[in-house]
CSV table of C-alpha atoms in Angstrom, one decimal:
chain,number,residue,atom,x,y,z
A,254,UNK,CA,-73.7,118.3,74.6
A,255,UNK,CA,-75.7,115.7,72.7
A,256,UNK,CA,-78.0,116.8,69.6
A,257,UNK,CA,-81.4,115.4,69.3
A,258,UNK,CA,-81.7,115.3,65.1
A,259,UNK,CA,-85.2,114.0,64.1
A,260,UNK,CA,-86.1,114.0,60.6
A,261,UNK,CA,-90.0,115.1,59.2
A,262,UNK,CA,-90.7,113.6,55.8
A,263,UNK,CA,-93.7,115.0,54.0
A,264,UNK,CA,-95.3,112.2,51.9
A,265,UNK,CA,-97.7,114.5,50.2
A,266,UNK,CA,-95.3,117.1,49.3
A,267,UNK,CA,-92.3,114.0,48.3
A,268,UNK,CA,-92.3,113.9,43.9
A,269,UNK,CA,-90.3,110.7,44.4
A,270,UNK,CA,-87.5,111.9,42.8
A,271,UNK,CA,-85.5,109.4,45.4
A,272,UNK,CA,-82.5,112.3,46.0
A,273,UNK,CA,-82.4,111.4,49.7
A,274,UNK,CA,-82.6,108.0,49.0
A,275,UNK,CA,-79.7,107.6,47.0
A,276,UNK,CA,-77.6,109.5,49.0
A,277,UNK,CA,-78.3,108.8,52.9
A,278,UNK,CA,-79.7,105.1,52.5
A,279,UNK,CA,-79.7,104.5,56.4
A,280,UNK,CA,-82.4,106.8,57.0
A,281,UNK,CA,-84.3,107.3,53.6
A,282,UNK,CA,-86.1,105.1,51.5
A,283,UNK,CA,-88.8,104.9,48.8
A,284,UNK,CA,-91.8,103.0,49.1
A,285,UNK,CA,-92.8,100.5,46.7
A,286,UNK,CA,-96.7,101.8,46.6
A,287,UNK,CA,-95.5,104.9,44.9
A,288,UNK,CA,-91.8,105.8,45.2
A,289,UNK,CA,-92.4,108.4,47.6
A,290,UNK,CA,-90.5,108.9,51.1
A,291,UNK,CA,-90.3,106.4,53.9
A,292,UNK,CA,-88.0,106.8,56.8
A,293,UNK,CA,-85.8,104.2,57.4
A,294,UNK,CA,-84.0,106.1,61.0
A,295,UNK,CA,-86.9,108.4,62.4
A,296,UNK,CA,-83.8,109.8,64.6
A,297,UNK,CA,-80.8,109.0,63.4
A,298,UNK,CA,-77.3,109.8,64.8
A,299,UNK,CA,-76.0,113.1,65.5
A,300,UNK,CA,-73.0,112.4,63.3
A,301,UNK,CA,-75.3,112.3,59.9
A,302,UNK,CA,-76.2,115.7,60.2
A,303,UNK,CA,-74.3,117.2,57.6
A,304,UNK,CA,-75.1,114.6,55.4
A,305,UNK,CA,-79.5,115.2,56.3
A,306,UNK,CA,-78.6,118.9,55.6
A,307,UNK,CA,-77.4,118.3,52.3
A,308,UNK,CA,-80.1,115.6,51.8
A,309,UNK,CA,-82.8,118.2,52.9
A,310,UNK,CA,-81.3,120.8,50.5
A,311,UNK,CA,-81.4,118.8,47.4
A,312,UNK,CA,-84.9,117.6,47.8
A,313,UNK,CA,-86.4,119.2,44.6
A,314,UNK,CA,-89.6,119.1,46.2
A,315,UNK,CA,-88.7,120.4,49.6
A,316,UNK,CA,-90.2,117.6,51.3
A,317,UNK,CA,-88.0,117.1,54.1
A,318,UNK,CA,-87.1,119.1,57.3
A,319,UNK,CA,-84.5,118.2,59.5
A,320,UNK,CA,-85.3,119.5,63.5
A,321,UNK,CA,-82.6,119.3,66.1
A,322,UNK,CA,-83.1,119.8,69.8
């Protein structure tokens, strides 16, 4: 069975801190406006989903959300 992962990034809650950034760089970046979340991979492969978990958990400001389907 195939798992749909889709990643939610909330700009307005993001501090910029650039956690996810550093560590998942396929699928997260910063932008240059104000160093706050962009999505590089709005759906990324299945295989990175330990890696969005641990991502998503060491946001500081809770700012992203991982959904799978």
């Amino acid at each position: 069975m195939v798992t749909r992962v889709r990643v939610v990034a909330d700009r307005r809650r993001c501090a910029g801190s650039g956690q996810c950034a550093l560590r998942l760089p396929a699928v997260f970046d910063q932008r240059d406006t104000d160093g706050r979340v962009a999505l590089v991979e709005e759906y990324p492969d299945e295989a990175l989903l330990p890696a969005l978990r641990q991502a998503a958990d060491r946001c500081p400001s809770r700012a992203i959300k991982i959904v799978t389907a």
